[in-house]
mmCIF file of C-alpha atoms in Angstrom:
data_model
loop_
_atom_site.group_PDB
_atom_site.id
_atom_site.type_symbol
_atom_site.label_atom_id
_atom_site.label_comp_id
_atom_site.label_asym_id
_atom_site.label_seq_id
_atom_site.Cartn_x
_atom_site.Cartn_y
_atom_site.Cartn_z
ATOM 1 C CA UNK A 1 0.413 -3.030 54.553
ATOM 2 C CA UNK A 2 -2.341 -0.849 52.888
ATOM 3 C CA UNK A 3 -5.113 -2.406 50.528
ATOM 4 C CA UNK A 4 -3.433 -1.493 47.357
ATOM 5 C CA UNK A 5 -0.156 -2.936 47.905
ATOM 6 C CA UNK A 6 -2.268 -6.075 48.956
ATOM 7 C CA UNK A 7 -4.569 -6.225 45.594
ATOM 8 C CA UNK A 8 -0.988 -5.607 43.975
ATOM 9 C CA UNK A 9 -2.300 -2.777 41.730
ATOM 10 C CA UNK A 10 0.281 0.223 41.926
ATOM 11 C CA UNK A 11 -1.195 3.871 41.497
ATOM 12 C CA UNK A 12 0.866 6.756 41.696
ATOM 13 C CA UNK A 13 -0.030 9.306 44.032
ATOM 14 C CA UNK A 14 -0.494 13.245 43.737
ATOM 15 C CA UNK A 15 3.111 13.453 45.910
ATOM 16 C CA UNK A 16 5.137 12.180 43.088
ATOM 17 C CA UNK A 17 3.466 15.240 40.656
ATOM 18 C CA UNK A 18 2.060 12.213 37.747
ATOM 19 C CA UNK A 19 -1.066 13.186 36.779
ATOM 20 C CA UNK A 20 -3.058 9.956 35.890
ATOM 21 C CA UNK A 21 -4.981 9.982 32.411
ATOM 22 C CA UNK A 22 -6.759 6.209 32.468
ATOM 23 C CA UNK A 23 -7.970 3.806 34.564
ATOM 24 C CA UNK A 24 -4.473 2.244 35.134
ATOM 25 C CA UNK A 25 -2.942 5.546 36.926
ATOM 26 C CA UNK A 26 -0.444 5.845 33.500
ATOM 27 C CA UNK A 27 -0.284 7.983 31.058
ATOM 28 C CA UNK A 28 -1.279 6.990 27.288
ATOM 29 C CA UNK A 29 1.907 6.861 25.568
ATOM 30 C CA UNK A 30 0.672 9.086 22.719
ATOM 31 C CA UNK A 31 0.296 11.776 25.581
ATOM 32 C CA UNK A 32 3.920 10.541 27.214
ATOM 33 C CA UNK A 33 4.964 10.988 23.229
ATOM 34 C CA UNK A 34 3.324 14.353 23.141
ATOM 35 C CA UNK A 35 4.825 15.842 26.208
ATOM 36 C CA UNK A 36 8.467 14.615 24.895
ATOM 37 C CA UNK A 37 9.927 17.523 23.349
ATOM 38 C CA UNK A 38 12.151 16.036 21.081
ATOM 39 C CA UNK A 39 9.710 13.723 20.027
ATOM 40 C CA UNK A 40 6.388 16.138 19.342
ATOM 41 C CA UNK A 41 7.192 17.366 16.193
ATOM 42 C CA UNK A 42 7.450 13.539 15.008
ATOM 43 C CA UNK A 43 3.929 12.819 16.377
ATOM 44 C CA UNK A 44 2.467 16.108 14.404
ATOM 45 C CA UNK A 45 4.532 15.106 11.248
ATOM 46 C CA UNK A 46 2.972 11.534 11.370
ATOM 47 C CA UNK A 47 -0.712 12.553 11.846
ATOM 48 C CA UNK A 48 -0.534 15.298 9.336
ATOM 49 C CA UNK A 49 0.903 12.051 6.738
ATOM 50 C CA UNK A 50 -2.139 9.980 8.641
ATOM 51 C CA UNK A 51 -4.811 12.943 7.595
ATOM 52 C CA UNK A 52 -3.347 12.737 4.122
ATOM 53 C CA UNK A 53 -3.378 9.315 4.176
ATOM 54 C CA UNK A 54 -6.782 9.012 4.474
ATOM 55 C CA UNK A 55 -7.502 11.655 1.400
ATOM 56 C CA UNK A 56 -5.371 9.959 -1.181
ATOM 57 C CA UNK A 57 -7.116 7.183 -0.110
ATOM 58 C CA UNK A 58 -10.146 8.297 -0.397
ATOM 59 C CA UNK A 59 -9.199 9.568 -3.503
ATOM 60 C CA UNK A 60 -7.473 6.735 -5.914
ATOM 61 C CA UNK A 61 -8.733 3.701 -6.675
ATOM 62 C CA UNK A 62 -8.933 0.346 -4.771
ATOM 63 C CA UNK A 63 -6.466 -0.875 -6.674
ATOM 64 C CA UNK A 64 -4.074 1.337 -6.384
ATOM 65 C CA UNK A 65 -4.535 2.545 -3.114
ATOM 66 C CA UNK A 66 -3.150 -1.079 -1.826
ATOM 67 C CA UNK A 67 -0.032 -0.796 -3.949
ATOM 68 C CA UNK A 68 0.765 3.209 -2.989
ATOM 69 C CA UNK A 69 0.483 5.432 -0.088
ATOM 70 C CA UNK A 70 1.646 8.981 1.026
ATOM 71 C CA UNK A 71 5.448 8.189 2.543
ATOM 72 C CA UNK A 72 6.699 11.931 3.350
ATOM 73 C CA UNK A 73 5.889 16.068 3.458
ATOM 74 C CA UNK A 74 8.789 17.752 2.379
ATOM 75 C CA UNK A 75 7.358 21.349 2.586
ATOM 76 C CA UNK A 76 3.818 22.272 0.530
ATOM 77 C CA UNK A 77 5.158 19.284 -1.638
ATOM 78 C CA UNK A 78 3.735 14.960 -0.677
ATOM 79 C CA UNK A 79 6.152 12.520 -1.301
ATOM 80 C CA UNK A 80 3.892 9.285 -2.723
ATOM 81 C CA UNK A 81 5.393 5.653 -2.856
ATOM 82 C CA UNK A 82 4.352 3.336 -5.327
ATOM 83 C CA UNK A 83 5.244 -0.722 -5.030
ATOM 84 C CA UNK A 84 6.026 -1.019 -8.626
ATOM 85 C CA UNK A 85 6.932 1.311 -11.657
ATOM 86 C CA UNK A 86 3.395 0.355 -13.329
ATOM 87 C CA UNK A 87 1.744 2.198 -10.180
ATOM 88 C CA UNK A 88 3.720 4.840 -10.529
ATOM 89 C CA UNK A 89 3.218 5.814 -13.894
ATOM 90 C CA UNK A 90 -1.081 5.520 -13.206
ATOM 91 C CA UNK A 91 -0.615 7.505 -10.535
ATOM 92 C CA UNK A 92 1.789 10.362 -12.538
ATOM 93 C CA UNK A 93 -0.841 10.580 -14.567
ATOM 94 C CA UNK A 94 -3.939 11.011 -11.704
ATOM 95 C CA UNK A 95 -1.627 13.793 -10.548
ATOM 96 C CA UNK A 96 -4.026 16.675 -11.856
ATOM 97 C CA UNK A 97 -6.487 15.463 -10.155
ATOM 98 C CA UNK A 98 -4.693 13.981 -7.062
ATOM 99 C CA UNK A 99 -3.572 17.745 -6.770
ATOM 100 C CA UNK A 100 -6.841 19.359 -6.772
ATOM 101 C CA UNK A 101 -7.965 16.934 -4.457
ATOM 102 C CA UNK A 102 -5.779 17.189 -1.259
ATOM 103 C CA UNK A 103 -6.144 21.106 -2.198
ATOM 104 C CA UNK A 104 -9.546 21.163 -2.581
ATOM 105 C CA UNK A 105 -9.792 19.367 1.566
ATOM 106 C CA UNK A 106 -10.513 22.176 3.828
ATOM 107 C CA UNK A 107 -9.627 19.622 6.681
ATOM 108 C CA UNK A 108 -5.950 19.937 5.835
ATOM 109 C CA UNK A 109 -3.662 22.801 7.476
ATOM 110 C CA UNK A 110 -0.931 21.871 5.190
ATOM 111 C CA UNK A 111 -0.894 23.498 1.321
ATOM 112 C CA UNK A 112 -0.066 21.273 -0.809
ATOM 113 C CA UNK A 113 1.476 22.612 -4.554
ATOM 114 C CA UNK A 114 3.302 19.516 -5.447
ATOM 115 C CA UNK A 115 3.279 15.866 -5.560
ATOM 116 C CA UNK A 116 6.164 13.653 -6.594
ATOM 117 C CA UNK A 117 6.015 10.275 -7.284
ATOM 118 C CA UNK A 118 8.776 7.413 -5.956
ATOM 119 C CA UNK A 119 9.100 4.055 -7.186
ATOM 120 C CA UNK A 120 10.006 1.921 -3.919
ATOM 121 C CA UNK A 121 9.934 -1.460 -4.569
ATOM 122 C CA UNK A 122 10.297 -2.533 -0.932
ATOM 123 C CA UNK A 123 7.311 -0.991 0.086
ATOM 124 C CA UNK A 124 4.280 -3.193 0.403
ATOM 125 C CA UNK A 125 0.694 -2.621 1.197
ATOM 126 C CA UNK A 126 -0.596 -5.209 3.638
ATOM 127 C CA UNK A 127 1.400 -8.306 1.697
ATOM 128 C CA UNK A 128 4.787 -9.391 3.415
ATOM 129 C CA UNK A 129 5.528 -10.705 -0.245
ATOM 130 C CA UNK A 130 4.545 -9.566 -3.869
ATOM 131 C CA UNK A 131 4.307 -12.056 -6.541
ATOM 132 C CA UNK A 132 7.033 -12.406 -9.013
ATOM 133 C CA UNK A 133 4.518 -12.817 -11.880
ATOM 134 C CA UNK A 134 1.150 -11.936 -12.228
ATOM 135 C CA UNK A 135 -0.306 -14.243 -15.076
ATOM 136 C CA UNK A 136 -4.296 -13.607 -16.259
ATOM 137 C CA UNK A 137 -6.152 -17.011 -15.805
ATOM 138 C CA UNK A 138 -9.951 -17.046 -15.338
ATOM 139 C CA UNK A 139 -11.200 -18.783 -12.314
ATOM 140 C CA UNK A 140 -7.455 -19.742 -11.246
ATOM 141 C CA UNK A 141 -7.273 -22.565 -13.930
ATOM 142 C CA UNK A 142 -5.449 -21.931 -16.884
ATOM 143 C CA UNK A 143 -7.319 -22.424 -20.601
ATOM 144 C CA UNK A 144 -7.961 -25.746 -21.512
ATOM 145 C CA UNK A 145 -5.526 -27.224 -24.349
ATOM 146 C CA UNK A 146 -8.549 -28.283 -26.396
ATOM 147 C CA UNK A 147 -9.533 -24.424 -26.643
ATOM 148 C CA UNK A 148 -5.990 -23.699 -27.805
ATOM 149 C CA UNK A 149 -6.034 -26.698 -29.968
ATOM 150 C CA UNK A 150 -9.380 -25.256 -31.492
ATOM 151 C CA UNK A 151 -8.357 -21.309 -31.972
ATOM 152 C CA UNK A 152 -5.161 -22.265 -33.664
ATOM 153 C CA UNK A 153 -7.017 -25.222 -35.916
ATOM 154 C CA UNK A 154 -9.513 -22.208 -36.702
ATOM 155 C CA UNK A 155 -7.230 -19.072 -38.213
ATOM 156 C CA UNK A 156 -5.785 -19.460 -41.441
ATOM 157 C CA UNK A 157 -2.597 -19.345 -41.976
ATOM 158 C CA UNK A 158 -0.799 -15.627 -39.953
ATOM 159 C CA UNK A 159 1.743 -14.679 -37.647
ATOM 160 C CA UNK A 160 -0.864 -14.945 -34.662
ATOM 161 C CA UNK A 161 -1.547 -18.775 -35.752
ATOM 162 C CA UNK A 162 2.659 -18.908 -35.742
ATOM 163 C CA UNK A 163 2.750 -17.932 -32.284
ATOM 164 C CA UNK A 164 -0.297 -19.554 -30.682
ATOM 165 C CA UNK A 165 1.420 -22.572 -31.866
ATOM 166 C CA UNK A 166 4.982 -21.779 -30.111
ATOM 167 C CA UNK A 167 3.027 -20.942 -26.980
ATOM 168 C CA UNK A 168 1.403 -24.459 -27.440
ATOM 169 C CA UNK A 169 4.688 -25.694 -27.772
ATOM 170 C CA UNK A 170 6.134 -23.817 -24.811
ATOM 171 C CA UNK A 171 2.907 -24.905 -22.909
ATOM 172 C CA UNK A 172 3.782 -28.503 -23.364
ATOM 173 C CA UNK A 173 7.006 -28.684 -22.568
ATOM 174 C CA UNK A 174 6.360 -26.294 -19.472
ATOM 175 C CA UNK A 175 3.569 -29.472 -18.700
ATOM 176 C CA UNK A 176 6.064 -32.285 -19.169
ATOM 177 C CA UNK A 177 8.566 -30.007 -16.879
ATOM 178 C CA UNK A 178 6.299 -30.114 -13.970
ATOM 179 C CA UNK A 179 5.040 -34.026 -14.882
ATOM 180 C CA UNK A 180 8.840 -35.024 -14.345
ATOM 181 C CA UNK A 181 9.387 -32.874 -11.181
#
Protein backbone atom coordinates (compact mmCIF):
# COMPACT_ATOMS: atom_id res chain seq x y z
CA UNK A 1 0.00 0.00 0.00
CA UNK A 2 1.14 3.64 -0.74
CA UNK A 3 0.84 6.53 1.95
CA UNK A 4 -2.29 7.96 0.61
CA UNK A 5 -4.39 5.00 0.53
CA UNK A 6 -3.05 4.57 4.19
CA UNK A 7 -4.02 8.32 5.47
CA UNK A 8 -7.34 7.36 3.52
CA UNK A 9 -7.40 10.70 1.62
CA UNK A 10 -8.17 9.92 -2.19
CA UNK A 11 -6.61 12.38 -4.86
CA UNK A 12 -7.08 11.90 -8.35
CA UNK A 13 -4.17 11.70 -10.42
CA UNK A 14 -3.09 13.52 -13.79
CA UNK A 15 -3.82 9.79 -15.60
CA UNK A 16 -7.48 10.02 -15.13
CA UNK A 17 -7.37 13.80 -17.07
CA UNK A 18 -9.32 15.70 -13.58
CA UNK A 19 -7.74 18.69 -13.11
CA UNK A 20 -7.90 19.50 -9.30
CA UNK A 21 -9.15 23.14 -8.33
CA UNK A 22 -8.91 22.97 -4.17
CA UNK A 23 -7.22 21.49 -1.60
CA UNK A 24 -9.47 18.34 -1.67
CA UNK A 25 -8.34 17.23 -5.40
CA UNK A 26 -12.35 18.10 -6.52
CA UNK A 27 -13.67 20.41 -8.39
CA UNK A 28 -15.99 23.32 -6.86
CA UNK A 29 -19.32 22.44 -7.97
CA UNK A 30 -20.01 25.95 -9.31
CA UNK A 31 -17.03 25.10 -11.76
CA UNK A 32 -18.51 21.25 -12.24
CA UNK A 33 -21.94 23.49 -12.85
CA UNK A 34 -20.10 25.72 -15.22
CA UNK A 35 -18.49 23.14 -17.37
CA UNK A 36 -22.10 21.31 -17.69
CA UNK A 37 -23.43 22.43 -20.85
CA UNK A 38 -26.88 22.08 -20.30
CA UNK A 39 -26.63 23.59 -17.12
CA UNK A 40 -24.37 27.00 -17.90
CA UNK A 41 -26.84 29.08 -19.17
CA UNK A 42 -28.82 28.45 -15.74
CA UNK A 43 -25.74 29.51 -13.70
CA UNK A 44 -25.38 32.91 -15.97
CA UNK A 45 -29.24 33.44 -15.74
CA UNK A 46 -29.04 33.16 -11.85
CA UNK A 47 -26.06 35.52 -11.27
CA UNK A 48 -27.29 38.07 -13.70
CA UNK A 49 -30.90 37.86 -11.20
CA UNK A 50 -28.08 37.79 -8.16
CA UNK A 51 -26.36 41.22 -9.69
CA UNK A 52 -29.86 42.62 -9.91
CA UNK A 53 -30.66 41.46 -6.80
CA UNK A 54 -28.31 43.32 -5.12
CA UNK A 55 -29.39 46.80 -7.05
CA UNK A 56 -33.06 46.66 -6.25
CA UNK A 57 -31.85 46.10 -3.07
CA UNK A 58 -29.82 48.61 -2.80
CA UNK A 59 -32.34 50.58 -4.18
CA UNK A 60 -35.91 50.20 -2.18
CA UNK A 61 -36.40 50.51 1.14
CA UNK A 62 -35.75 48.20 4.16
CA UNK A 63 -39.02 47.53 4.35
CA UNK A 64 -39.81 46.54 1.33
CA UNK A 65 -36.85 44.98 0.24
CA UNK A 66 -37.73 41.99 2.89
CA UNK A 67 -41.21 41.56 1.46
CA UNK A 68 -40.03 41.73 -2.57
CA UNK A 69 -37.20 40.64 -4.63
CA UNK A 70 -36.26 40.32 -8.40
CA UNK A 71 -37.83 36.57 -9.34
CA UNK A 72 -37.12 36.47 -13.31
CA UNK A 73 -35.48 38.30 -16.73
CA UNK A 74 -37.71 37.75 -19.40
CA UNK A 75 -35.73 39.73 -22.09
CA UNK A 76 -34.68 43.73 -21.34
CA UNK A 77 -37.86 43.37 -19.06
CA UNK A 78 -37.34 42.17 -14.60
CA UNK A 79 -39.96 40.24 -13.35
CA UNK A 80 -40.34 41.58 -9.40
CA UNK A 81 -42.32 39.50 -6.71
CA UNK A 82 -44.00 41.10 -4.04
CA UNK A 83 -45.39 38.96 -0.74
CA UNK A 84 -48.55 40.86 -0.59
CA UNK A 85 -50.73 43.16 -2.91
CA UNK A 86 -49.88 46.26 -0.48
CA UNK A 87 -46.09 45.75 -1.65
CA UNK A 88 -46.95 45.61 -4.85
CA UNK A 89 -48.80 48.59 -5.33
CA UNK A 90 -45.60 50.76 -3.32
CA UNK A 91 -43.48 49.28 -5.47
CA UNK A 92 -45.76 50.08 -8.95
CA UNK A 93 -45.46 53.24 -7.94
CA UNK A 94 -41.28 53.38 -7.21
CA UNK A 95 -41.25 52.04 -10.76
CA UNK A 96 -39.91 55.44 -12.30
CA UNK A 97 -37.40 55.43 -10.28
CA UNK A 98 -36.71 51.64 -9.85
CA UNK A 99 -36.28 51.99 -13.75
CA UNK A 100 -33.76 54.62 -13.86
CA UNK A 101 -31.98 52.92 -11.32
CA UNK A 102 -31.03 49.39 -12.64
CA UNK A 103 -30.48 51.59 -15.99
CA UNK A 104 -28.54 54.04 -14.61
CA UNK A 105 -25.85 50.73 -13.11
CA UNK A 106 -23.05 50.56 -15.49
CA UNK A 107 -22.22 47.16 -13.70
CA UNK A 108 -25.13 45.51 -15.47
CA UNK A 109 -24.71 43.87 -19.11
CA UNK A 110 -28.36 43.40 -19.27
CA UNK A 111 -30.75 46.60 -20.54
CA UNK A 112 -33.38 46.80 -18.75
CA UNK A 113 -36.74 48.86 -20.39
CA UNK A 114 -39.34 47.27 -18.29
CA UNK A 115 -40.32 46.14 -14.96
CA UNK A 116 -43.49 44.28 -14.09
CA UNK A 117 -44.74 43.72 -10.92
CA UNK A 118 -46.30 40.08 -9.54
CA UNK A 119 -48.23 39.60 -6.56
CA UNK A 120 -47.01 36.04 -5.18
CA UNK A 121 -48.28 35.40 -2.04
CA UNK A 122 -46.17 32.29 -1.42
CA UNK A 123 -43.12 34.01 -1.64
CA UNK A 124 -41.48 34.99 1.60
CA UNK A 125 -38.44 36.92 2.52
CA UNK A 126 -36.50 35.19 5.27
CA UNK A 127 -39.97 34.22 7.36
CA UNK A 128 -41.20 30.50 6.85
CA UNK A 129 -44.64 32.13 7.94
CA UNK A 130 -46.32 35.64 7.52
CA UNK A 131 -48.72 36.81 10.03
CA UNK A 132 -52.35 36.67 9.35
CA UNK A 133 -52.88 40.12 10.93
CA UNK A 134 -50.73 42.81 11.55
CA UNK A 135 -52.41 44.94 14.41
CA UNK A 136 -50.52 48.52 15.55
CA UNK A 137 -49.85 48.25 19.39
CA UNK A 138 -47.06 50.34 20.97
CA UNK A 139 -44.51 48.46 22.90
CA UNK A 140 -46.41 45.01 22.15
CA UNK A 141 -49.17 45.81 24.79
CA UNK A 142 -52.31 46.90 23.63
CA UNK A 143 -53.90 50.51 25.06
CA UNK A 144 -54.97 50.44 28.39
CA UNK A 145 -58.96 50.35 28.89
CA UNK A 146 -58.74 53.34 31.22
CA UNK A 147 -57.31 55.44 28.13
CA UNK A 148 -60.26 54.22 26.07
CA UNK A 149 -62.54 54.74 28.94
CA UNK A 150 -61.11 58.42 29.10
CA UNK A 151 -61.12 59.42 25.12
CA UNK A 152 -64.65 58.23 24.76
CA UNK A 153 -65.81 59.99 28.34
CA UNK A 154 -64.00 63.13 26.68
CA UNK A 155 -65.78 63.77 22.97
CA UNK A 156 -69.13 64.96 22.91
CA UNK A 157 -71.55 63.33 21.51
CA UNK A 158 -70.33 62.03 17.27
CA UNK A 159 -70.08 59.12 15.23
CA UNK A 160 -66.31 58.63 16.38
CA UNK A 161 -67.61 58.54 20.21
CA UNK A 162 -70.37 55.80 18.58
CA UNK A 163 -67.69 53.67 17.46
CA UNK A 164 -64.98 53.97 20.11
CA UNK A 165 -67.70 52.68 22.20
CA UNK A 166 -68.55 49.45 19.90
CA UNK A 167 -64.82 48.81 19.78
CA UNK A 168 -64.98 48.99 23.67
CA UNK A 169 -67.66 46.71 23.45
CA UNK A 170 -65.99 44.36 20.98
CA UNK A 171 -62.81 44.74 23.20
CA UNK A 172 -64.61 43.29 26.13
CA UNK A 173 -66.17 40.62 24.91
CA UNK A 174 -62.92 39.69 22.83
CA UNK A 175 -61.36 39.88 26.83
CA UNK A 176 -64.02 37.66 28.38
CA UNK A 177 -63.42 35.24 25.14
CA UNK A 178 -59.89 34.64 26.02
CA UNK A 179 -60.71 34.77 30.14
CA UNK A 180 -63.04 31.63 29.44
CA UNK A 181 -60.58 29.81 27.08
Amino acid sequence: MDKTAKSGSFKPSAEFGTQSNSKSGFKPIRTLVAENEAMAPMLRQLALISRLQKTYANTVPAGLNTSSRIAAVEGSTIIVAAANGHTATILRQMLPRLLQQFRENQKQEQEVTAIRVIVQPTMTAGNSELPLRVTAVKNGEPMPQTAIDNLANSLSDSPLKDTIKRMQQKRKRTLNKVKNS
